[in-house]
Tab-separated table of C-alpha atoms in Angstrom:
chain	number	residue	atom	x	y	z
A	869	MET	CA	240.381	-114.304	61.328
A	870	LYS	CA	243.225	-112.500	59.447
A	871	LYS	CA	243.747	-108.636	59.563
A	872	ILE	CA	242.847	-106.560	56.551
A	873	GLY	CA	245.903	-104.712	55.689
A	874	VAL	CA	245.670	-101.165	55.152
A	875	ALA	CA	248.011	-98.271	53.365
A	876	VAL	CA	246.873	-94.490	54.026
A	877	VAL	CA	248.167	-92.323	51.513
A	878	GLY	CA	248.174	-88.608	52.205
A	879	LEU	CA	248.082	-87.625	55.780
A	880	GLY	CA	246.074	-84.268	56.155
A	881	ILE	CA	242.239	-85.537	56.432
A	882	GLY	CA	244.152	-89.218	55.926
A	883	GLU	CA	245.367	-88.948	59.315
A	884	ARG	CA	241.174	-89.421	60.180
A	885	HIS	CA	241.443	-92.174	58.016
A	886	LEU	CA	244.487	-93.834	59.547
A	887	ARG	CA	243.046	-93.570	62.996
A	888	ALA	CA	239.838	-95.085	62.158
A	889	TYR	CA	241.605	-97.870	60.890
A	890	HIS	CA	243.932	-98.027	63.713
A	891	ARG	CA	240.948	-98.232	66.153
A	892	ASP	CA	239.160	-101.036	63.983
A	893	ALA	CA	240.181	-104.560	65.487
A	894	ARG	CA	239.967	-106.035	61.726
A	895	CYS	CA	242.627	-103.930	60.351
A	896	GLN	CA	245.987	-103.604	60.448
A	897	VAL	CA	247.781	-100.632	58.904
A	898	ARG	CA	250.688	-101.576	57.189
A	899	TRP	CA	252.031	-98.352	55.386
A	900	VAL	CA	251.254	-94.544	55.398
A	901	LEU	CA	252.838	-92.479	52.548
A	902	ASP	CA	253.374	-88.151	52.729
A	903	HIS	CA	255.034	-85.803	51.421
A	904	ASP	CA	255.838	-84.505	55.223
A	905	LYS	CA	258.040	-87.328	56.517
A	906	VAL	CA	258.315	-85.758	60.026
A	907	LYS	CA	254.389	-86.123	60.225
A	908	ALA	CA	254.693	-89.611	58.476
A	909	LYS	CA	257.122	-90.362	61.146
A	910	ASN	CA	255.116	-89.359	63.911
A	911	LEU	CA	251.923	-91.227	62.689
A	912	ALA	CA	253.733	-94.315	61.737
A	913	ASP	CA	255.548	-94.513	64.995
A	914	GLU	CA	251.971	-94.133	66.916
A	915	THR	CA	250.140	-96.650	64.881
A	916	GLY	CA	252.966	-99.322	64.321
A	917	ALA	CA	252.690	-98.752	60.525
A	918	GLY	CA	256.013	-98.630	58.064
A	919	ILE	CA	256.776	-95.615	56.134
A	920	ALA	CA	256.274	-96.576	52.467
A	921	SER	CA	259.057	-95.708	49.910
A	922	SER	CA	256.866	-94.907	47.171
A	923	TYR	CA	253.294	-95.820	46.133
A	924	GLU	CA	254.402	-98.526	43.629
A	925	ALA	CA	255.716	-100.302	46.740
A	926	ILE	CA	252.441	-100.438	48.409
A	927	LEU	CA	251.024	-101.541	45.230
A	928	LYS	CA	253.297	-104.569	45.248
A	929	ASP	CA	252.622	-105.418	48.785
A	930	GLU	CA	250.021	-108.617	48.442
A	931	ASP	CA	249.126	-108.106	52.191
A	932	VAL	CA	247.834	-104.730	51.568
A	933	GLN	CA	244.256	-105.169	50.901
A	934	ILE	CA	242.819	-101.594	51.113
A	935	ILE	CA	244.257	-98.277	49.755
A	936	SER	CA	242.823	-95.120	51.487
A	937	ILE	CA	243.782	-92.266	49.531
A	938	ALA	CA	243.954	-88.351	50.841
A	939	SER	CA	246.272	-86.930	48.162
A	940	PHE	CA	246.181	-84.490	45.762
A	941	ASP	CA	242.568	-84.572	43.879
A	942	ASP	CA	244.417	-84.820	40.685
A	943	ASP	CA	246.397	-87.681	41.789
A	944	HIS	CA	243.075	-89.602	42.706
A	945	ALA	CA	242.359	-90.881	38.994
A	946	SER	CA	245.790	-92.778	38.317
A	947	GLN	CA	246.337	-94.201	41.897
A	948	ILE	CA	242.563	-95.579	42.343
A	949	ILE	CA	243.111	-96.998	38.768
A	950	GLN	CA	246.433	-98.808	39.779
A	951	ALA	CA	245.212	-99.567	43.028
A	952	ILE	CA	242.076	-101.316	41.359
A	953	ASN	CA	244.352	-102.957	39.012
A	954	ALA	CA	246.531	-104.407	41.593
A	955	GLY	CA	243.601	-106.161	43.113
A	956	LYS	CA	243.326	-103.454	45.952
A	957	HIS	CA	239.909	-101.953	47.554
A	958	VAL	CA	240.162	-98.074	47.615
A	959	PHE	CA	238.293	-95.426	49.726
A	960	VAL	CA	239.034	-92.124	48.654
A	961	GLU	CA	237.968	-88.434	49.665
A	962	LYS	CA	236.384	-86.217	47.620
A	963	ALA	CA	236.374	-84.880	45.420
A	964	MET	CA	237.071	-87.849	43.133
A	965	GLY	CA	239.030	-85.929	40.950
A	966	ILE	CA	239.286	-82.583	38.832
A	967	ARG	CA	238.075	-84.027	35.321
A	968	ILE	CA	234.801	-85.498	34.565
A	969	PRO	CA	236.358	-88.065	32.256
A	970	ASP	CA	238.766	-89.248	34.769
A	971	CYS	CA	236.207	-89.602	36.937
A	972	LYS	CA	234.205	-91.627	34.992
A	973	ALA	CA	237.331	-93.900	34.531
A	974	MET	CA	237.386	-94.706	37.943
A	975	VAL	CA	233.976	-95.783	38.027
A	976	ASP	CA	234.114	-97.926	34.825
A	977	ALA	CA	237.443	-99.452	36.567
A	978	GLN	CA	235.511	-100.248	39.647
A	979	LYS	CA	232.335	-101.510	37.727
A	980	LYS	CA	235.042	-103.981	35.621
A	981	SER	CA	236.494	-105.254	39.036
A	982	GLY	CA	233.847	-105.872	41.376
A	983	LEU	CA	236.283	-104.263	44.330
A	984	CYS	CA	234.921	-101.785	46.762
A	985	LEU	CA	235.310	-98.153	46.271
A	986	GLN	CA	234.023	-95.797	48.490
A	987	VAL	CA	234.109	-91.908	48.496
A	988	GLY	CA	234.040	-89.757	51.422
A	989	HIS	CA	230.575	-88.638	51.889
A	990	GLN	CA	229.974	-88.946	55.776
A	991	ARG	CA	226.634	-87.405	55.478
A	992	MET	CA	225.440	-90.290	54.126
A	993	PHE	CA	225.844	-92.202	57.676
A	994	ASP	CA	224.907	-89.225	59.411
A	995	LEU	CA	221.784	-90.552	61.384
A	996	LYS	CA	219.732	-87.291	61.541
A	997	TYR	CA	220.270	-86.787	58.063
A	998	LEU	CA	219.289	-90.513	57.223
A	999	GLU	CA	216.102	-89.690	59.380
A	1000	ALA	CA	215.496	-86.473	57.564
A	1001	LEU	CA	215.938	-88.468	54.123
A	1002	ARG	CA	213.234	-90.996	55.269
A	1003	ARG	CA	210.783	-88.207	56.153
A	1004	VAL	CA	211.244	-86.794	52.533
A	1005	ARG	CA	211.036	-90.163	50.543
A	1006	GLU	CA	207.898	-91.143	52.625
A	1007	GLY	CA	206.132	-87.960	52.079
A	1008	GLU	CA	205.846	-86.227	55.037
A	1009	PHE	CA	208.013	-83.245	54.156
A	1010	GLY	CA	206.146	-82.837	50.896
A	1011	PRO	CA	207.875	-81.403	48.085
A	1012	ILE	CA	211.455	-79.968	47.971
A	1013	THR	CA	211.393	-76.506	46.012
A	1014	HIS	CA	214.918	-75.226	47.277
A	1015	ILE	CA	218.152	-76.253	48.833
A	1016	ARG	CA	220.351	-73.475	50.546
A	1017	THR	CA	223.774	-74.302	51.779
A	1018	ASN	CA	226.899	-72.255	52.986
A	1019	TRP	CA	229.829	-72.979	54.587
A	1020	ASN	CA	231.992	-70.140	55.862
A	1021	GLY	CA	235.579	-69.686	57.539
A	1022	ASN	CA	238.006	-67.666	58.168
A	1023	GLY	CA	241.271	-68.572	56.909
A	1024	ASP	CA	243.789	-69.285	53.835
A	1025	TRP	CA	244.394	-73.025	54.001
A	1026	ALA	CA	247.949	-71.829	53.187
A	1027	LEU	CA	250.812	-73.786	55.442
A	1028	LYS	CA	253.462	-71.270	56.463
A	1029	ASP	CA	257.495	-71.681	56.554
A	1030	ILE	CA	257.752	-74.612	54.300
A	1031	PRO	CA	260.579	-74.955	51.597
A	1032	VAL	CA	259.846	-73.482	48.629
A	1033	HIS	CA	260.160	-76.826	46.526
A	1034	MET	CA	257.284	-78.072	48.690
A	1035	GLU	CA	255.004	-75.234	48.173
A	1036	LYS	CA	252.626	-76.721	45.951
A	1037	LYS	CA	252.807	-80.393	47.401
A	1038	LEU	CA	251.810	-79.146	50.562
A	1039	ASN	CA	249.268	-76.448	49.881
A	1040	TRP	CA	247.819	-78.006	46.578
A	1041	ARG	CA	244.217	-77.034	48.025
A	1042	ILE	CA	244.853	-73.555	47.110
A	1043	TYR	CA	246.228	-74.393	43.222
A	1044	ASN	CA	243.490	-74.924	40.213
A	1045	GLU	CA	246.443	-77.328	38.978
A	1046	PHE	CA	245.523	-79.583	42.007
A	1047	SER	CA	242.209	-79.328	42.853
A	1048	LEU	CA	238.645	-77.746	42.688
A	1049	GLY	CA	239.545	-75.481	45.686
A	1050	LEU	CA	236.650	-74.800	47.782
A	1051	MET	CA	233.905	-76.248	45.156
A	1052	GLY	CA	235.803	-79.966	45.783
A	1053	GLU	CA	236.846	-79.551	49.466
A	1054	LEU	CA	233.741	-78.251	50.894
A	1055	ALA	CA	230.806	-77.393	48.213
A	1056	SER	CA	230.851	-81.223	46.826
A	1057	HIS	CA	229.628	-82.277	50.225
A	1058	GLN	CA	226.592	-80.005	49.865
A	1059	ILE	CA	226.263	-80.732	46.434
A	1060	GLN	CA	225.821	-84.416	47.254
A	1061	VAL	CA	223.497	-83.611	49.833
A	1062	ALA	CA	221.146	-81.883	47.170
A	1063	ASN	CA	221.575	-84.643	44.728
A	1064	TRP	CA	220.560	-87.353	47.578
A	1065	PHE	CA	217.539	-85.349	49.005
A	1066	LEU	CA	216.201	-84.791	45.414
A	1067	ASP	CA	217.050	-87.643	43.993
A	1068	GLU	CA	218.384	-85.954	40.951
A	1069	ILE	CA	221.244	-84.635	38.689
A	1070	PRO	CA	221.568	-80.921	38.136
A	1071	GLU	CA	220.811	-79.618	34.869
A	1072	TYR	CA	223.175	-76.847	34.975
A	1073	VAL	CA	224.964	-74.178	36.959
A	1074	VAL	CA	225.556	-70.947	36.991
A	1075	GLY	CA	228.180	-69.226	39.327
A	1076	SER	CA	230.635	-66.617	40.264
A	1077	GLY	CA	233.550	-66.531	42.555
A	1078	SER	CA	236.882	-64.549	42.768
A	1079	LEU	CA	240.245	-64.239	45.090
A	1080	SER	CA	239.683	-61.062	47.011
A	1081	TYR	CA	241.323	-61.019	50.116
A	1082	TRP	CA	243.814	-64.403	50.645
A	1083	LYS	CA	245.822	-63.244	47.983
A	1084	ASN	CA	249.651	-64.293	48.117
A	1085	SER	CA	252.158	-64.423	45.197
A	1086	THR	CA	250.976	-67.828	43.763
A	1087	ARG	CA	247.633	-68.728	45.064
A	1088	ASP	CA	244.947	-69.228	41.945
A	1089	SER	CA	241.874	-70.580	43.489
A	1090	PHE	CA	238.989	-68.495	44.799
A	1091	ASP	CA	238.515	-67.580	48.264
A	1092	HIS	CA	234.499	-67.289	48.090
A	1093	VAL	CA	232.252	-69.042	45.410
A	1094	HIS	CA	228.453	-68.921	44.787
A	1095	THR	CA	226.883	-71.149	42.534
A	1096	ILE	CA	223.546	-72.055	41.567
A	1097	PHE	CA	222.346	-75.555	40.550
A	1098	LYS	CA	219.085	-75.978	38.573
A	1099	TYR	CA	217.312	-79.601	38.846
A	1100	PRO	CA	214.785	-81.081	36.902
A	1101	SER	CA	212.264	-80.918	39.192
A	1102	GLY	CA	212.497	-76.937	39.167
A	1103	ALA	CA	214.180	-76.962	42.759
A	1104	HIS	CA	217.378	-75.043	43.224
A	1105	LEU	CA	220.597	-75.673	45.133
A	1106	ASP	CA	221.927	-72.204	46.042
A	1107	SER	CA	225.591	-72.739	47.728
A	1108	THR	CA	227.944	-70.429	48.865
A	1109	VAL	CA	231.479	-70.925	50.466
A	1110	ILE	CA	233.521	-68.197	51.639
A	1111	GLN	CA	237.163	-68.310	53.589
A	1112	THR	CA	236.972	-64.423	54.759
A	1113	ASN	CA	234.111	-64.574	57.692
A	1114	TRP	CA	233.120	-67.854	59.709
A	1115	TYR	CA	230.014	-66.019	61.429
A	1116	TYR	CA	227.234	-67.915	59.480
A	1117	GLY	CA	229.396	-71.350	59.683
A	1118	LEU	CA	227.764	-74.088	58.152
A	1119	GLU	CA	224.384	-74.307	57.529
A	1120	GLU	CA	222.257	-77.003	54.967
A	1121	ALA	CA	218.623	-76.169	54.489
A	1122	ILE	CA	216.399	-78.366	52.756
A	1123	MET	CA	213.455	-76.273	52.112
A	1124	GLY	CA	209.584	-76.712	50.807
A	1125	PRO	CA	205.868	-75.425	51.628
A	1126	LYS	CA	205.379	-77.599	54.942
A	1127	GLY	CA	209.042	-76.455	56.589
A	1128	ASN	CA	212.769	-76.581	56.750
A	1129	PHE	CA	215.105	-79.392	57.662
A	1130	GLU	CA	218.065	-77.798	59.160
A	1131	LEU	CA	220.425	-80.734	58.756
A	1132	GLU	CA	223.444	-79.145	60.398
A	1133	ASN	CA	222.002	-78.728	63.675
A	1134	GLY	CA	219.435	-81.751	63.181
A	1135	ARG	CA	216.291	-79.482	63.797
A	1136	PHE	CA	212.946	-78.995	61.658
A	1137	ILE	CA	211.068	-76.242	61.492
A	1138	SER	CA	207.363	-76.474	60.395
A	1139	GLN	CA	205.594	-73.821	58.314
A	1140	THR	CA	202.067	-75.063	59.450
A	1141	PRO	CA	199.681	-73.802	60.140
A	1142	PRO	CA	200.054	-71.332	57.146
A	1143	PRO	CA	200.180	-67.573	57.883
A	1144	PRO	CA	196.662	-65.682	57.541
A	1145	PRO	CA	195.658	-64.362	54.014
A	1146	GLY	CA	197.389	-60.962	53.354
A	1147	ILE	CA	194.240	-58.771	53.878
A	1148	LYS	CA	194.017	-60.506	57.704
A	1149	GLN	CA	197.611	-59.699	58.085
A	1150	LEU	CA	197.133	-56.415	57.031
A	1151	ILE	CA	194.492	-55.545	59.590
A	1152	ALA	CA	196.447	-57.133	62.241
A	1153	ASP	CA	199.632	-55.323	61.522
A	1154	VAL	CA	197.494	-51.641	61.420
A	1155	GLU	CA	196.080	-52.690	64.841
A	1156	LYS	CA	199.285	-53.530	66.149
A	1157	LYS	CA	200.979	-50.221	64.581
A	1158	VAL	CA	203.643	-52.019	62.740
A	1159	PHE	CA	204.215	-49.767	60.179
A	1160	GLN	CA	207.338	-47.327	59.757
A	1161	THR	CA	207.400	-44.239	57.721
A	1162	LEU	CA	209.842	-44.251	54.579
A	1163	PRO	CA	211.192	-40.850	53.545
A	1164	ILE	CA	209.725	-41.366	49.969
A	1165	GLY	CA	207.060	-43.196	50.413
A	1166	GLY	CA	204.834	-42.864	53.620
A	1167	ALA	CA	203.423	-45.963	55.677
A	1168	SER	CA	205.116	-49.242	54.192
A	1169	TRP	CA	205.074	-52.874	55.962
A	1170	VAL	CA	207.863	-53.506	58.074
A	1171	VAL	CA	210.203	-56.256	56.443
A	1172	GLU	CA	209.805	-59.657	57.904
A	1173	PRO	CA	212.858	-60.569	59.843
A	1174	LYS	CA	214.707	-64.188	59.572
A	1175	SER	CA	212.527	-66.600	61.773
A	1176	ASN	CA	213.966	-67.457	65.074
A	1177	LEU	CA	212.361	-70.335	65.573
A	1178	LEU	CA	214.366	-73.129	66.829
A	1179	GLY	CA	211.622	-75.830	65.600
A	1180	ASP	CA	211.831	-79.857	66.453
A	1181	VAL	CA	214.929	-82.126	66.710
A	1182	ILE	CA	214.685	-84.722	64.135
A	1183	LEU	CA	216.120	-87.348	66.343
A	1184	ASN	CA	215.642	-87.596	70.221
A	1185	THR	CA	218.792	-90.048	70.775
A	1186	TYR	CA	221.992	-88.045	71.382
A	1187	PRO	CA	224.698	-88.254	71.455
A	1188	LEU	CA	224.688	-89.477	68.064
A	1189	PRO	CA	227.468	-91.691	66.687
A	1190	ASP	CA	230.384	-89.935	64.790
A	1191	SER	CA	229.635	-90.513	60.920
A	1192	THR	CA	232.936	-90.244	59.934
A	1193	ASP	CA	233.521	-93.262	61.842
A	1194	LEU	CA	230.875	-94.962	60.797
A	1195	GLN	CA	231.478	-94.737	57.102
A	1196	PHE	CA	234.746	-96.738	57.753
A	1197	ILE	CA	232.973	-99.370	59.735
A	1198	ALA	CA	230.600	-99.567	56.688
A	1199	PHE	CA	233.606	-99.565	54.172
A	1200	MET	CA	235.071	-102.492	55.898
A	1201	GLN	CA	231.870	-104.252	56.256
A	1202	SER	CA	231.172	-104.086	52.563
A	1203	ILE	CA	234.636	-105.012	51.838
A	1204	ARG	CA	233.819	-108.302	54.524
A	1205	ASP	CA	230.727	-108.658	52.479
A	1206	HIS	CA	232.451	-108.629	49.092
A	1207	LYS	CA	229.533	-106.235	47.921
A	1208	PRO	CA	230.367	-102.826	47.027
A	1209	ILE	CA	227.919	-99.997	48.160
A	1210	THR	CA	226.936	-98.977	44.694
A	1211	ASP	CA	224.753	-95.722	45.558
A	1212	ILE	CA	227.621	-94.301	47.284
A	1213	ILE	CA	229.884	-95.019	44.410
A	1214	ARG	CA	227.355	-93.320	42.476
A	1215	GLN	CA	226.570	-90.140	45.212
A	1216	GLY	CA	230.560	-89.631	45.251
A	1217	TYR	CA	230.938	-89.440	41.440
A	1218	TYR	CA	227.946	-86.880	40.586
A	1219	ALA	CA	228.894	-84.643	43.417
A	1220	SER	CA	232.541	-84.624	41.988
A	1221	VAL	CA	230.848	-84.107	38.689
A	1222	GLY	CA	229.011	-81.143	40.226
A	1223	ALA	CA	231.888	-79.497	41.576
A	1224	ILE	CA	233.574	-79.776	38.390
A	1225	MET	CA	230.776	-77.926	36.457
A	1226	GLY	CA	230.320	-75.275	39.309
A	1227	HIS	CA	234.224	-74.548	39.334
A	1228	GLU	CA	234.114	-74.483	35.377
A	1229	ALA	CA	231.117	-72.122	35.536
A	1230	MET	CA	233.027	-69.631	37.517
A	1231	ILE	CA	236.090	-70.163	35.726
A	1232	LYS	CA	234.646	-69.775	32.185
A	1233	ARG	CA	232.146	-67.236	33.334
A	1234	GLU	CA	228.995	-69.122	31.621
A	1235	THR	CA	226.315	-71.608	32.442
A	1236	VAL	CA	227.655	-75.282	32.348
A	1237	TYR	CA	224.995	-77.978	31.458
A	1238	PHE	CA	225.221	-81.386	32.549
A	1239	ASN	CA	226.352	-83.774	29.430
A	1240	LYS	CA	224.124	-86.987	28.971
A	1241	GLU	CA	227.724	-88.661	28.197
A	1242	TRP	CA	228.527	-88.134	31.598
A	1243	GLU	CA	225.979	-90.924	33.123
A	1244	ILE	CA	226.911	-94.077	34.454
């Protein structure tokens, strides 16, 4: 069977795309394209790909069936629509774009063409996430009342010692002109998880963010963001992303009266049996002498600390296959089957819409409501 020709555009996170296709016996990587010519040459030499002279040259190559896009978020719309119009299937990194009309135009182009379009949300292929979702869908978990996520790191993303004329091209993530910053690069993954588990689209979002530490002469994207999304069921997503302290790392907690799914480490912590009624708890605490004396109010109940329960693993099968590899395998299979995975398109679109809403809420310092015109 003839191999599927692939071109990879953008070799930052796109390097992972390239390696996934290179490992897949069904594929032949024909072209790479990147502003960093040295990196492009090194990866082209390693994988046997050519270095494309331009995006237009890739579009004209009839032996390219897939274009995998990991370029500036603001370039996605034009590149995807051109690719689809040229008859190419497209894999694109999140966020789909930085403007909602652009995101909708990409989805409309895909629907009209029937070609495969997949957005990079690998949690949809993570087996522990899928098992947790099954338990939610089948009613084992009970209602979801709250989703709490954070993604903490300590670094500014900015590449150093690069030519001045390449500054924005290579450091595009830290400029609002080209990206949604932390909302697009990180929070969009967690918005997708919330939308997916709740099976809802947020009604509105409020948020706050600032550039408090990683300041330089040109960066304008926030280095910490905090957004709260309200969903029709009454549940909330409370999302925090910071770049100034890595201690709490990545956390994605699905919460309800029956327990927590701690998705990032694959565990379920049950809250049953329920705690005893308040009066019984008070009597027990008196007997255990757990009170402390406060300077202004006498005896008071000791604040309950965070639970240190480890809970139970969601899946007993380890090691789990890499979800990033699985998403590319699924993408290739959808092309072979001539069947776009419509739920992934929908999830990618609404995660991008949520990231744009959150970004706008922080920039404008106002509540941003979902507009019915954005539905697909």
